[in-house]
Coordinates of C-alpha atoms in Angstrom, one line a residue:
X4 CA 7.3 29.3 -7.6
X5 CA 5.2 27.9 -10.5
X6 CA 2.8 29.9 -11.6
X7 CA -0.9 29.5 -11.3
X8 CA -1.8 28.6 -14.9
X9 CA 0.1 24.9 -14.3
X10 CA -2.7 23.9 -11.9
X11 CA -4.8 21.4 -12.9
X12 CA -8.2 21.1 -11.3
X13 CA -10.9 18.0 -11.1
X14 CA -13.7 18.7 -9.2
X15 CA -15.2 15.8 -6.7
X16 CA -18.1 15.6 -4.7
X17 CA -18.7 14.3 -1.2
X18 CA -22.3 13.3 -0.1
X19 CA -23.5 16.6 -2.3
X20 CA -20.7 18.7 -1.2
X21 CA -18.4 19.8 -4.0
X22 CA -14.6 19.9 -3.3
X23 CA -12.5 21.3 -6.6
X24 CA -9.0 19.3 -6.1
X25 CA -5.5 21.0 -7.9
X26 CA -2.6 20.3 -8.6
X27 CA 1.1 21.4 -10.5
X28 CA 2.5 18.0 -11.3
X29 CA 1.8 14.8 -12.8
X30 CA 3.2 12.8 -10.3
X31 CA 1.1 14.4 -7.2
X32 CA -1.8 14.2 -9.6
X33 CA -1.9 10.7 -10.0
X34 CA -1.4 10.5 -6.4
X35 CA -4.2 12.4 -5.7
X36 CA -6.7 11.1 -7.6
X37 CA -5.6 7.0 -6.5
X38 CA -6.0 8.9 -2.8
X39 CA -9.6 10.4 -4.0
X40 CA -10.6 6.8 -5.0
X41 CA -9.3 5.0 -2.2
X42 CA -11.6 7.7 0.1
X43 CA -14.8 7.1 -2.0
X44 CA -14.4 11.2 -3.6
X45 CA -16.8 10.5 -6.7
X46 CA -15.4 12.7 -9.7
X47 CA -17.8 14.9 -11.1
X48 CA -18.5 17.2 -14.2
X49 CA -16.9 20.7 -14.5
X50 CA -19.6 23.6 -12.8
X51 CA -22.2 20.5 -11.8
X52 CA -22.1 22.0 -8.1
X53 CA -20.7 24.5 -6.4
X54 CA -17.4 23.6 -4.7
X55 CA -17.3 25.5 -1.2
X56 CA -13.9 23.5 -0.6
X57 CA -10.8 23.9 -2.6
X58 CA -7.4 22.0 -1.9
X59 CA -4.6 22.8 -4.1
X60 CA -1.5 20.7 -4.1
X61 CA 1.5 22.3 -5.8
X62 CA 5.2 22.3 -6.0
X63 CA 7.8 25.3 -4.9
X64 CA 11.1 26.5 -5.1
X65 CA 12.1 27.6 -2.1
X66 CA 11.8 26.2 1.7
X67 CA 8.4 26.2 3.2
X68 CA 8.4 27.5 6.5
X69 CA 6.3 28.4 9.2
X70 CA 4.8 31.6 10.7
X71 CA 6.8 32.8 13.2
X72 CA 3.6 32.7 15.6
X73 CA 2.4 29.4 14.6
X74 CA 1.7 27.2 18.0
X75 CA 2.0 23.4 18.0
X76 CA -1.5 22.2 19.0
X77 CA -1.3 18.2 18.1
X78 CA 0.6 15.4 16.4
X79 CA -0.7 12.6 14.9
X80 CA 0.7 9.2 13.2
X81 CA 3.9 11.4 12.2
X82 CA 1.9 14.9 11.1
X83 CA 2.5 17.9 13.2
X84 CA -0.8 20.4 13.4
X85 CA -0.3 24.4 14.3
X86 CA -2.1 26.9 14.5
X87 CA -2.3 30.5 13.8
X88 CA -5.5 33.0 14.9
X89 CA -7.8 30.6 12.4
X90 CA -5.1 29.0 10.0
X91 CA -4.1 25.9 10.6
X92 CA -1.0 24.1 9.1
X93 CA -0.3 20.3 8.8
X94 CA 2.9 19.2 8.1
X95 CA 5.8 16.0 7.8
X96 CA 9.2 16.1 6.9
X97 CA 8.0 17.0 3.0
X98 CA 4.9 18.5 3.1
X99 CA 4.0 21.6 4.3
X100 CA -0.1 22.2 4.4
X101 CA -1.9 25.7 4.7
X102 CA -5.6 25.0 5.6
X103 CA -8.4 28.2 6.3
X104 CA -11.3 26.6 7.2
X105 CA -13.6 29.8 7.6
X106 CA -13.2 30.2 3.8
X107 CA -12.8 26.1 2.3
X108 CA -9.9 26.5 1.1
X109 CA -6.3 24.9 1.4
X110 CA -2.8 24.7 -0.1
X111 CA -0.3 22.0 0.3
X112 CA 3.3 22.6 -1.0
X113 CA 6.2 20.6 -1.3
X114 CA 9.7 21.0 -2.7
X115 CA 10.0 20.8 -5.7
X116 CA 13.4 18.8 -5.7
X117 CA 11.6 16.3 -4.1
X118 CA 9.6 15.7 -7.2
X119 CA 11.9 12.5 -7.8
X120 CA 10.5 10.8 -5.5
X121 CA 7.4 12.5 -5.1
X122 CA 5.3 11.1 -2.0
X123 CA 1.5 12.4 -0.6
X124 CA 0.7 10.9 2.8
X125 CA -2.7 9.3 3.2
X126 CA -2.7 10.5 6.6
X127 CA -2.1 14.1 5.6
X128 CA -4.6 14.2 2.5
X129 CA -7.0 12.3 4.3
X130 CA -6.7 15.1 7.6
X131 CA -6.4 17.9 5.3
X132 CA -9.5 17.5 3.6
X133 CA -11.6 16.2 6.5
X134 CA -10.6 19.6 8.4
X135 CA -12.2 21.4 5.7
X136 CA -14.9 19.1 5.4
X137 CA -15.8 19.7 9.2
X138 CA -17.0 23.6 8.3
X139 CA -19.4 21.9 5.8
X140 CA -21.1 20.2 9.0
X141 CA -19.1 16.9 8.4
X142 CA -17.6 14.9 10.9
X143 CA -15.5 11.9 10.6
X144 CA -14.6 8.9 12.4
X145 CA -12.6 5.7 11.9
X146 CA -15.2 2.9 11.8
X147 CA -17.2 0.8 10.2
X148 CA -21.5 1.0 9.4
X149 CA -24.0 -1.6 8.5
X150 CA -27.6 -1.8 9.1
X151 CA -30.6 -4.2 8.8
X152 CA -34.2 -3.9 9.1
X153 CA -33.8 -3.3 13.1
X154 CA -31.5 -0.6 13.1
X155 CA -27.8 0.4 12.4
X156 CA -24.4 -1.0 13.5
X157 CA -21.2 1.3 13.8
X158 CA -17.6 -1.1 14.2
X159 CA -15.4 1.2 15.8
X160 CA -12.0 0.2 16.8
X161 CA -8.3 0.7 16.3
X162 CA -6.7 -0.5 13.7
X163 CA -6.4 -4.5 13.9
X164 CA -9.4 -4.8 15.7
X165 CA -11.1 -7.4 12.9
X166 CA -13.6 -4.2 12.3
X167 CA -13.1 -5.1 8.3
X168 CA -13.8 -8.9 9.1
X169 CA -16.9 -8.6 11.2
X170 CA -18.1 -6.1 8.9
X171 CA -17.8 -9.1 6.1
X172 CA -19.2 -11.7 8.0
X173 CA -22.5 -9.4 8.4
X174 CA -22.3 -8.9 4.7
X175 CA -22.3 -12.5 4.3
X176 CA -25.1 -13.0 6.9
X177 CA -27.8 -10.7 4.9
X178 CA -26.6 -6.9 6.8
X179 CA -26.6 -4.0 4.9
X180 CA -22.9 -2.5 3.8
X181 CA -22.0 1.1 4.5
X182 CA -18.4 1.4 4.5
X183 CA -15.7 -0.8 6.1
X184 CA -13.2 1.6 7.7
X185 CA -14.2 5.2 7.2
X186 CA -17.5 7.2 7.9
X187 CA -18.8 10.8 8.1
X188 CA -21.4 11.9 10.4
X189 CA -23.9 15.0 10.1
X190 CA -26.9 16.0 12.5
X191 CA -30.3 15.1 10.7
X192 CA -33.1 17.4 10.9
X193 CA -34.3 15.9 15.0
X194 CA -32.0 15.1 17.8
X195 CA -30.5 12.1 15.5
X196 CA -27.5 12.3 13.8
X197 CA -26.9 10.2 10.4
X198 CA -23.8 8.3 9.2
X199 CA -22.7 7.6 5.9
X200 CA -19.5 6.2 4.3
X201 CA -16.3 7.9 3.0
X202 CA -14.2 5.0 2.3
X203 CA -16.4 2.8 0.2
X204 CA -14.3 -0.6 -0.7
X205 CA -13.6 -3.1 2.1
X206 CA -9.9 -4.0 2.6
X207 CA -8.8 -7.3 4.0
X208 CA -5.2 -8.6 4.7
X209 CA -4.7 -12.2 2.4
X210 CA -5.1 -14.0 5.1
X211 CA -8.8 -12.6 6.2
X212 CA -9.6 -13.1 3.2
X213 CA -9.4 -16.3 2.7
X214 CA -12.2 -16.7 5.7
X215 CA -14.4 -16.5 2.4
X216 CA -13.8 -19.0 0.2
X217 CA -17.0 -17.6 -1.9
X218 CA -15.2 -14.3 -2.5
X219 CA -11.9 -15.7 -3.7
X220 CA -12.7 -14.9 -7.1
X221 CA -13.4 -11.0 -6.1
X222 CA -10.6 -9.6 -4.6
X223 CA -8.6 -7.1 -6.3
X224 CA -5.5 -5.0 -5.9
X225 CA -5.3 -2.2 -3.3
X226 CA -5.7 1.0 -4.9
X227 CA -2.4 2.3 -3.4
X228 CA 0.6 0.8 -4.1
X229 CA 2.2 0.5 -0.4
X230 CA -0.9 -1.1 0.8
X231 CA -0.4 -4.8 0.6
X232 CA -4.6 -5.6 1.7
X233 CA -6.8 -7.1 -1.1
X234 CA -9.8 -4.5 -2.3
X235 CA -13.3 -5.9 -2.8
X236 CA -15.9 -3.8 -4.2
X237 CA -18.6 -5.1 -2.1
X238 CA -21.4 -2.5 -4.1
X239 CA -20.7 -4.9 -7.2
X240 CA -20.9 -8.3 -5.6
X241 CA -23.8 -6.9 -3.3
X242 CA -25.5 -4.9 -4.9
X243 CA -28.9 -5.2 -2.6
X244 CA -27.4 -4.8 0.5
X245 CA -26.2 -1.3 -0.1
X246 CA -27.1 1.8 2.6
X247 CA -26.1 5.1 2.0
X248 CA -27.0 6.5 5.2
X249 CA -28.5 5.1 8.4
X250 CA -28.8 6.4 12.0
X251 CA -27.2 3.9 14.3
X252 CA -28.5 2.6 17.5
X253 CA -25.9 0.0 18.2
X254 CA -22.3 0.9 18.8
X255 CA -19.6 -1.9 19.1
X256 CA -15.9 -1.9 20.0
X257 CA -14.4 -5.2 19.3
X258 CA -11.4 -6.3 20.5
X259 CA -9.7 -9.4 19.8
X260 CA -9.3 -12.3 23.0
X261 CA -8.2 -15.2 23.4
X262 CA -11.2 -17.3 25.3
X263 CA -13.3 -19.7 22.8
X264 CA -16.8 -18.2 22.4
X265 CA -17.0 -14.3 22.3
X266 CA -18.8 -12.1 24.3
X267 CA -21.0 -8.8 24.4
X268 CA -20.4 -7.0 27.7
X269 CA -22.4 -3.6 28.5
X270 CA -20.8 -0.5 28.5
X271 CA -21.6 3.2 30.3
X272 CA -22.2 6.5 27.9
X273 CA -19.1 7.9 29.0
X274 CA -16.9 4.8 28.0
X275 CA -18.4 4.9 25.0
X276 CA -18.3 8.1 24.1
X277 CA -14.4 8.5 25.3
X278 CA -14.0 5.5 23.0
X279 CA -15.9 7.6 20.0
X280 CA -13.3 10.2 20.8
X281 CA -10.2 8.1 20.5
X282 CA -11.3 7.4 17.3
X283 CA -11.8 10.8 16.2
X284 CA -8.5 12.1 15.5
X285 CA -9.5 15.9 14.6
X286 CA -11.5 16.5 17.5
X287 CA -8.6 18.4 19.2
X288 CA -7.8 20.1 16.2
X289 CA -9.5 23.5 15.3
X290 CA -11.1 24.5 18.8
X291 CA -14.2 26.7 16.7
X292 CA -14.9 23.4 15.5
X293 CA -14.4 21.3 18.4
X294 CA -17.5 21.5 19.7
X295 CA -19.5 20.7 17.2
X296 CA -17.9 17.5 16.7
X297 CA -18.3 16.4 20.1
X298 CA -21.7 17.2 20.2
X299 CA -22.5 15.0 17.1
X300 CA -20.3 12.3 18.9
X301 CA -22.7 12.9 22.4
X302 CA -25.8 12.8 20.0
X303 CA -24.6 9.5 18.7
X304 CA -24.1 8.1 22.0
X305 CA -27.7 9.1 23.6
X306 CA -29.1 7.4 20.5
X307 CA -27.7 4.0 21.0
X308 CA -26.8 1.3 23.0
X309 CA -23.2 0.4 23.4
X310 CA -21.5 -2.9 23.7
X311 CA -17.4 -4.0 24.0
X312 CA -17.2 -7.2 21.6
X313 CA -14.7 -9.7 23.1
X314 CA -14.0 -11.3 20.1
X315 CA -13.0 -14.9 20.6
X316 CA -11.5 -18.0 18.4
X317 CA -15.5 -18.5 17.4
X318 CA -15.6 -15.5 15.6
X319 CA -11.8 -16.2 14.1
X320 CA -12.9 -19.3 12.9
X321 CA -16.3 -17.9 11.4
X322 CA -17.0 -14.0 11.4
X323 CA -20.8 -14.8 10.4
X324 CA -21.0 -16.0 13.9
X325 CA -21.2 -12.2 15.0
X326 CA -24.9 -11.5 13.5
X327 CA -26.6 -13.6 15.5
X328 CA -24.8 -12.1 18.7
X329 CA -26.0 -8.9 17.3
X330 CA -29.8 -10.0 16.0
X331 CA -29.7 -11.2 19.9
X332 CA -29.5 -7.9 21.5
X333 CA -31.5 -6.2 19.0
X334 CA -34.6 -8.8 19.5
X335 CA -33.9 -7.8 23.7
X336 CA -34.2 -4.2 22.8
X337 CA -37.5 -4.7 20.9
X338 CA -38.9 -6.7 23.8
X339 CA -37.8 -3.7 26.0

């Protein structure tokens, strides 16, 4: 095994929390640190905060195995999760993760003879570091967040969904930009319950992108290489309509249809909030934790009001067409 002193460590900071990253190898390092850029992790100096996380990432020897009393509790997009008394372990066919939430701190080792070709799943980082992000009173989800003077929007859909594109088209219409695909959520000091953005860039496929014309000259390359989506930095060509936080009272789930002119249909607090769950992939993961996930999610749901978005060829044609859908309901809920 290598020995401690090859670690290198940058420390990184999430909404004020401090999480010291390390590593043995050059190649995982620069992996690392293109994955802590892709998720918004804003490098910091040496000692400026304390770090209550710590998430080493280091190369070994030997086969990594598992306890012999590890249980399988999830999988997810190809990781396997088990668990043993309040260890958790995340793993793919490379990686082998060690995570201890009660104490912030995890290890992820690989083989070292896979150093050729050495390769650090977004998935894996991403679900590593949120698990010990959760003890810290964050809580993640995969959606989108914008606001305006009425209140806050959260985009939340799978993958595909056009949550990126709407989210753009708001931009574009005079909303406020959170983040495009990745959020965290904390309880505020009342019964609300604040979101604010992890992944900070918008991504759009080429061909979304060339919805705006006006941004042509904008888009850059992804910040990881197997990601063929163009970046856009909307916090430089925006720089007014930038939120750092904002406690939603409007949740949509789009969904992409065929019919002309799209439609906002009513939904129940349990659709939505089963909805909310599917996309919060930890929330089966790490039962001590479990419940103080869902009952941010429940908070979030009591607060707002909750709408399936049957997006149509209108909105495919122009996603600017969404804000007045959305102005529409919030004006209703004023006169209310």
């Amino acid at each position: 095994m290598r020995c401690a002193e090859s670690m290198v460590y940058a420390p990184y900071e999430v909404h004020g929390t401090g999480v010291l990253i390390g590593w043995d190898a050059a190649q995982i390092g620069a992996r690392v640190q293109a994955l802590c850029a892709y998720f918004g992790l804003a490098p910091i100096p040496r000692d400026s905060v304390e770090c209550p996380v710590t998430m080493m990432w280091r190369t070994q020897d030997s086969q990594v195995s598992l306890p012999a009393a590890a249980c399988p509790v999830a999988q997810h997009h190809g990781l396997q999760v088990w668990q043993v008394n309040t260890e958790l372990y995340l793993g793919d066919r490379e990686w082998l993760v060690k995570l201890d939430p009660a104490v912030g701190q995890g290890i992820g080792t690989l083989l070292a003879a896979s150093l050729t070709a050495p390769t650090l799943p977004v998935d894996l980082f991403l679900y590593s570091l949120l698990l010990l992000l959760r003890r810290q009173g964050w809580y993640a989800a995969h959606a989108a967040c914008l606001a305006n003077e009425d209140g806050g929007c959260l985009i939340v859909a799978d993958s595909g969904s056009g949550k990126s594109t709407l989210t753009l088209g708001l931009v574009q219409a005079g909303w406020n930009y959170l983040a495009d695909d990745a959020v965290v959520f904390r309880r505020s000091h009342g019964e609300h319950v604040d979101v604010l953005p992890l992944r900070q860039d918008l991504y759009l496929a080429p061909e979304a992108a060339a919805l705006f014309p006006d941004t042509s000259d904008h888009w850059q390359t992804c910040l990881l290489r197997e990601d063929t989506k163009q970046r856009l930095e909307v916090r430089a060509l925006y720089p007014a309509q930038i939120r750092d936080t904002c406690q939603p009272d409007l949740l949509l789930f789009p969904t992409i249809v065929a019919q002309p002119e799209s439609e906002l249909v009513p939904i129940g607090k349990a659709d939505a909030l089963l909805r909310l769950i599917q996309q919060s992939a930890l929330l089966a993961i790490d039962p001590q934790q479990a419940s103080g996930h869902l009952d941010v999610l429940v908070r979030l749901v009591r607060q707002s009001r909750h709408y399936r978005l049957l997006a149509g060829q209108d909105l495919a044609r122009n996603p600017r067409r969404i804000a007045p859908l959305l102005e529409e309901i919030q004006q209703q809920a004023r006169c209310t």
